[in-house]
């Protein structure tokens, strides 16, 4: 069929058969996506077995709760971010902390703490390295924002996230921190490890066929928001990770790789009541006005 014939066919299937109330946006999107799919089937001469295999693949990906992971791995989530960046640039907004993808592993409802939080439940204290991270939430003029919210979540030493990994305690490595009267936040945690897609999962299966790995560099996720300001979704990467610029989810960005300071001076260890050197990251978040 020609592409014109396909457009006519899709319209006859979807638009001409409409009887009751129509949601014009849903109709528009359905016609467009279906038309594009049919054209791809025609152009690639996709065989019925391949088409059914594709549908089975998506069904299986959904059934195993990997649709979000697949969206990250195919760059769809990154593409959505690029479009958001472009919209911000058009609105004349520059200089805020760069956004990057949320990913599929956020869980709402983490415990709320004022100013400071310890994220880890201590189960990996023996093997893990302590991390302190701190900074200020501010507006584009550098004015600190007291009472702003910093939601933070990251993986453990196995690269796994609590809730999805049922072996971890509830909300391990997840907290909601409210900035103090100076707009400051601080947390104590352990330095996370990188993430790898489940090796037998459907996302990794496709990545294998594409000759791609499914690894992410070590990173920490954030939502940062305050009344009257745009919500920021971002991450920082742990510098030095071998996958830092080879992230399967394309989320690494200039400006989101803070320096990691190694603290080993006895007086500084004493002040934190620690016996081993720890890492420290200073990082400020800059929000745009709504
Ligand atoms: C992650 O931890 C993540 O942040 C993303 C985007 C995809 C998979 C795992
Ligand atoms: Fe993550």
Short mmCIF file of C-alpha atoms and ligand atoms in Angstrom, two decimals:
data_model
loop_
_atom_site.label_atom_id
_atom_site.label_comp_id
_atom_site.label_asym_id
_atom_site.label_seq_id
_atom_site.Cartn_x
_atom_site.Cartn_y
_atom_site.Cartn_z
CA UNK A 1 0.00 0.00 0.00
CA UNK A 2 1.08 3.58 -0.52
CA UNK A 3 1.39 5.87 2.47
CA UNK A 4 -1.64 7.81 1.20
CA UNK A 5 -3.69 4.61 1.06
CA UNK A 6 -2.60 3.85 4.62
CA UNK A 7 -3.73 7.27 5.85
CA UNK A 8 -7.12 6.70 4.22
CA UNK A 9 -7.38 3.23 5.75
CA UNK A 10 -6.49 4.36 9.26
CA UNK A 11 -8.99 7.21 9.02
CA UNK A 12 -11.69 4.79 7.88
CA UNK A 13 -10.91 2.50 10.83
CA UNK A 14 -10.67 5.11 13.58
CA UNK A 15 -12.34 8.35 12.54
CA UNK A 16 -15.20 7.12 10.33
CA UNK A 17 -16.29 4.51 12.88
CA UNK A 18 -16.63 7.08 15.71
CA UNK A 19 -20.18 7.26 17.04
CA UNK A 20 -20.34 8.42 20.65
CA UNK A 21 -18.35 11.16 22.27
CA UNK A 22 -14.86 11.65 20.80
CA UNK A 23 -11.75 12.76 22.67
CA UNK A 24 -10.16 14.71 19.81
CA UNK A 25 -6.63 14.49 21.23
CA UNK A 26 -6.82 10.74 21.71
CA UNK A 27 -8.25 10.36 18.23
CA UNK A 28 -5.54 12.55 16.70
CA UNK A 29 -2.74 10.70 18.48
CA UNK A 30 -4.18 7.27 17.70
CA UNK A 31 -4.57 8.02 14.01
CA UNK A 32 -1.07 9.42 13.78
CA UNK A 33 0.69 6.61 15.67
CA UNK A 34 -1.29 3.87 13.95
CA UNK A 35 -0.59 5.41 10.56
CA UNK A 36 3.12 5.63 11.32
CA UNK A 37 3.10 2.01 12.52
CA UNK A 38 1.31 0.74 9.42
CA UNK A 39 3.74 2.67 7.20
CA UNK A 40 6.69 1.13 9.04
CA UNK A 41 5.17 -2.34 8.59
CA UNK A 42 4.78 -1.68 4.87
CA UNK A 43 8.21 -0.10 4.36
CA UNK A 44 10.04 -2.78 6.35
CA UNK A 45 7.83 -5.56 4.95
CA UNK A 46 7.35 -6.77 8.53
CA UNK A 47 6.04 -10.33 8.59
CA UNK A 48 3.07 -11.37 10.74
CA UNK A 49 5.37 -13.41 12.99
CA UNK A 50 7.51 -10.33 13.60
CA UNK A 51 4.50 -8.15 14.35
CA UNK A 52 3.11 -10.62 16.89
CA UNK A 53 6.54 -11.01 18.40
CA UNK A 54 6.71 -7.25 18.87
CA UNK A 55 3.34 -7.17 20.61
CA UNK A 56 4.32 -10.09 22.81
CA UNK A 57 7.53 -8.25 23.65
CA UNK A 58 5.64 -5.16 24.81
CA UNK A 59 3.14 -7.27 26.76
CA UNK A 60 5.95 -9.11 28.52
CA UNK A 61 7.79 -5.87 29.22
CA UNK A 62 4.65 -4.47 30.82
CA UNK A 63 3.90 -7.65 32.76
CA UNK A 64 7.40 -7.56 34.26
CA UNK A 65 7.07 -3.83 35.07
CA UNK A 66 9.88 -2.82 32.72
CA UNK A 67 8.11 -0.31 30.47
CA UNK A 68 9.78 2.57 32.31
CA UNK A 69 13.15 0.89 32.08
CA UNK A 70 12.66 0.34 28.36
CA UNK A 71 11.70 4.03 27.92
CA UNK A 72 14.95 4.99 29.63
CA UNK A 73 17.06 2.57 27.60
CA UNK A 74 15.61 3.61 24.25
CA UNK A 75 16.32 7.27 25.01
CA UNK A 76 12.63 8.22 25.10
CA UNK A 77 12.99 9.71 28.57
CA UNK A 78 16.09 11.64 27.50
CA UNK A 79 14.24 12.91 24.44
CA UNK A 80 11.43 14.20 26.67
CA UNK A 81 14.08 16.09 28.67
CA UNK A 82 15.65 17.60 25.57
CA UNK A 83 12.22 18.93 24.61
CA UNK A 84 11.72 20.35 28.12
CA UNK A 85 15.14 22.05 27.88
CA UNK A 86 14.12 23.58 24.56
CA UNK A 87 10.83 24.84 25.98
CA UNK A 88 12.72 26.43 28.89
CA UNK A 89 15.23 28.07 26.55
CA UNK A 90 12.35 29.50 24.50
CA UNK A 91 10.90 30.92 27.73
CA UNK A 92 14.25 32.64 28.37
CA UNK A 93 15.09 30.52 31.41
CA UNK A 94 18.82 29.92 31.71
CA UNK A 95 21.29 29.09 34.43
CA UNK A 96 19.29 26.72 36.61
CA UNK A 97 20.58 23.33 37.69
CA UNK A 98 20.35 21.03 34.65
CA UNK A 99 17.49 18.57 34.67
CA UNK A 100 17.92 14.93 33.94
CA UNK A 101 15.61 11.94 33.85
CA UNK A 102 13.59 10.64 36.77
CA UNK A 103 13.96 7.00 35.81
CA UNK A 104 11.54 4.26 36.81
CA UNK A 105 12.55 3.71 40.44
CA UNK A 106 11.11 6.63 42.41
CA UNK A 107 8.74 5.82 45.27
CA UNK A 108 6.52 8.50 46.85
CA UNK A 109 6.10 8.88 50.58
CA UNK A 110 9.67 8.71 51.90
CA UNK A 111 10.10 9.91 55.53
CA UNK A 112 10.30 13.69 55.89
CA UNK A 113 13.27 15.20 57.74
CA UNK A 114 14.10 18.81 58.63
CA UNK A 115 17.46 20.02 57.29
CA UNK A 116 19.34 16.76 57.71
CA UNK A 117 18.62 13.09 57.06
CA UNK A 118 20.47 9.83 57.26
CA UNK A 119 19.40 7.81 54.22
CA UNK A 120 20.95 4.39 54.87
CA UNK A 121 19.68 1.93 57.48
CA UNK A 122 23.23 0.87 58.37
CA UNK A 123 23.11 -2.63 56.87
CA UNK A 124 25.95 -1.84 54.45
CA UNK A 125 28.05 0.23 56.85
CA UNK A 126 30.82 -2.38 57.02
CA UNK A 127 31.46 -2.58 53.24
CA UNK A 128 30.21 0.83 52.19
CA UNK A 129 31.90 4.22 52.24
CA UNK A 130 30.06 6.95 54.12
CA UNK A 131 28.91 9.87 51.99
CA UNK A 132 27.92 13.30 53.21
CA UNK A 133 26.26 15.57 50.68
CA UNK A 134 25.19 19.12 51.42
CA UNK A 135 24.35 22.44 49.88
CA UNK A 136 21.79 25.19 49.40
CA UNK A 137 18.59 25.35 47.42
CA UNK A 138 18.45 28.78 45.81
CA UNK A 139 16.70 30.82 43.17
CA UNK A 140 18.29 32.08 39.95
CA UNK A 141 19.62 35.18 41.80
CA UNK A 142 21.36 33.05 44.41
CA UNK A 143 18.77 33.77 47.11
CA UNK A 144 18.51 30.78 49.47
CA UNK A 145 15.12 29.08 49.72
CA UNK A 146 14.26 27.97 53.27
CA UNK A 147 11.50 25.37 53.48
CA UNK A 148 12.26 23.95 50.02
CA UNK A 149 11.89 20.21 49.58
CA UNK A 150 14.69 17.88 48.45
CA UNK A 151 13.55 14.35 47.73
CA UNK A 152 16.53 12.04 47.33
CA UNK A 153 16.80 8.39 46.36
CA UNK A 154 19.63 6.10 45.25
CA UNK A 155 20.79 2.51 44.93
CA UNK A 156 22.65 0.41 47.49
CA UNK A 157 26.05 -1.26 47.03
CA UNK A 158 24.39 -3.91 44.82
CA UNK A 159 22.94 -1.23 42.55
CA UNK A 160 19.44 -2.06 43.82
CA UNK A 161 16.68 0.26 45.04
CA UNK A 162 14.53 -0.31 48.12
CA UNK A 163 10.87 -1.22 47.46
CA UNK A 164 11.81 -2.89 44.15
CA UNK A 165 14.44 -4.92 46.04
CA UNK A 166 12.39 -6.54 48.79
CA UNK A 167 15.52 -7.53 50.73
CA UNK A 168 15.98 -3.87 51.78
CA UNK A 169 14.12 -2.13 54.60
CA UNK A 170 11.25 0.20 53.72
CA UNK A 171 12.49 3.53 52.28
CA UNK A 172 16.14 2.58 52.69
CA UNK A 173 18.17 5.21 50.79
CA UNK A 174 15.09 7.38 50.25
CA UNK A 175 14.26 10.56 52.19
CA UNK A 176 12.44 13.86 51.86
CA UNK A 177 14.53 16.70 53.30
CA UNK A 178 13.14 20.18 53.99
CA UNK A 179 15.77 22.93 53.80
CA UNK A 180 16.55 24.85 57.01
CA UNK A 181 16.20 28.58 57.66
CA UNK A 182 19.34 29.16 55.55
CA UNK A 183 18.02 27.10 52.62
CA UNK A 184 20.51 24.36 53.41
CA UNK A 185 20.10 20.59 53.22
CA UNK A 186 22.48 17.83 54.22
CA UNK A 187 22.34 14.06 54.23
CA UNK A 188 24.48 11.16 55.31
CA UNK A 189 24.38 7.97 53.27
CA UNK A 190 26.69 5.47 51.62
CA UNK A 191 28.31 6.00 48.21
CA UNK A 192 26.00 4.10 45.83
CA UNK A 193 27.02 1.61 43.15
CA UNK A 194 25.99 1.76 39.50
CA UNK A 195 22.85 0.06 38.23
CA UNK A 196 22.51 -2.75 35.73
CA UNK A 197 19.29 -3.84 34.01
CA UNK A 198 18.02 -7.26 35.15
CA UNK A 199 20.15 -9.56 32.92
CA UNK A 200 17.23 -11.86 32.04
CA UNK A 201 14.70 -9.03 31.72
CA UNK A 202 13.06 -7.94 28.49
CA UNK A 203 14.84 -4.57 28.39
CA UNK A 204 18.25 -6.24 28.54
CA UNK A 205 17.09 -8.81 25.94
CA UNK A 206 16.46 -6.04 23.44
CA UNK A 207 19.64 -4.20 24.38
CA UNK A 208 21.57 -7.41 23.69
CA UNK A 209 20.07 -7.64 20.20
CA UNK A 210 21.10 -4.01 19.66
CA UNK A 211 24.66 -4.67 20.84
CA UNK A 212 24.21 -2.36 23.82
CA UNK A 213 24.91 -2.71 27.53
CA UNK A 214 22.33 -1.87 30.18
CA UNK A 215 24.49 -0.18 32.76
CA UNK A 216 24.22 3.15 34.53
CA UNK A 217 27.04 4.94 36.34
CA UNK A 218 26.62 5.44 40.09
CA UNK A 219 24.18 8.29 40.64
CA UNK A 220 21.81 9.94 43.11
CA UNK A 221 18.31 11.14 42.16
CA UNK A 222 16.58 14.34 43.28
CA UNK A 223 13.28 16.13 43.08
CA UNK A 224 13.76 19.70 44.31
CA UNK A 225 10.80 22.03 44.68
CA UNK A 226 9.55 25.10 46.52
CA UNK A 227 6.39 27.19 46.39
CA UNK A 228 6.46 29.54 43.39
CA UNK A 229 9.29 27.64 41.66
CA UNK A 230 9.46 25.01 38.95
CA UNK A 231 10.00 21.49 40.20
CA UNK A 232 13.47 20.23 39.28
CA UNK A 233 14.04 16.56 38.48
CA UNK A 234 17.73 15.74 38.35
CA UNK A 235 20.58 13.44 39.38
CA UNK A 236 24.22 13.78 40.25
CA UNK A 237 26.81 11.27 39.12
CA UNK A 238 29.66 9.94 41.22
CA UNK A 239 32.83 11.07 39.43
CA UNK A 240 35.26 8.40 38.26
CA UNK A 241 32.67 5.73 37.42
CA UNK A 242 33.64 3.77 34.28
CA UNK A 243 30.14 4.32 32.84
CA UNK A 244 30.06 8.06 33.65
CA UNK A 245 29.77 9.04 29.97
CA UNK A 246 28.42 5.69 28.78
CA UNK A 247 25.04 5.60 30.54
CA UNK A 248 22.49 3.29 28.87
CA UNK A 249 19.79 5.83 29.86
CA UNK A 250 21.71 8.88 28.48
CA UNK A 251 21.25 10.85 31.72
CA UNK A 252 24.80 12.15 32.37
CA UNK A 253 25.14 15.87 31.89
CA UNK A 254 27.79 18.52 32.24
CA UNK A 255 27.13 20.30 35.53
CA UNK A 256 25.85 17.20 37.31
CA UNK A 257 29.22 15.63 38.14
CA UNK A 258 30.31 17.34 41.37
CA UNK A 259 33.74 16.90 42.87
CA UNK A 260 33.89 14.14 45.49
CA UNK A 261 36.16 15.13 48.36
CA UNK A 262 37.89 12.39 50.36
CA UNK A 263 37.90 13.33 54.04
CA UNK A 264 40.46 11.54 56.19
CA UNK A 265 41.73 14.17 58.64
CA UNK A 266 41.40 12.77 62.21
CA UNK A 267 39.61 15.86 63.58
CA UNK A 268 37.04 15.74 60.78
CA UNK A 269 36.48 12.02 61.31
CA UNK A 270 36.09 12.66 65.05
CA UNK A 271 33.53 15.39 64.45
CA UNK A 272 31.39 12.88 62.53
CA UNK A 273 32.18 10.05 64.96
CA UNK A 274 33.59 8.00 62.08
CA UNK A 275 36.65 5.74 62.13
CA UNK A 276 37.10 5.41 58.34
CA UNK A 277 37.65 8.09 55.68
CA UNK A 278 34.45 9.30 54.04
CA UNK A 279 33.39 11.14 50.90
CA UNK A 280 31.83 14.56 50.82
CA UNK A 281 29.97 16.33 48.02
CA UNK A 282 28.96 19.99 48.00
CA UNK A 283 26.12 20.69 45.59
CA UNK A 284 23.66 23.57 45.31
CA UNK A 285 20.35 23.41 43.49
CA UNK A 286 19.11 26.43 41.55
CA UNK A 287 15.39 26.60 40.78
CA UNK A 288 13.59 28.69 38.18
CA UNK A 289 10.57 30.79 39.08
CA UNK A 290 7.23 29.40 37.99
C1 LIG B 1 17.97 3.52 37.34
O1 LIG B 1 18.46 3.58 38.59
C2 LIG B 1 17.73 4.66 36.70
O2 LIG B 1 17.98 5.80 37.37
C3 LIG B 1 17.24 4.66 35.41
C4 LIG B 1 17.01 5.93 34.68
C5 LIG B 1 17.00 3.48 34.76
C6 LIG B 1 17.24 2.31 35.43
C7 LIG B 1 17.73 2.33 36.71
FE1 LIG B 2 18.57 5.44 39.35
#
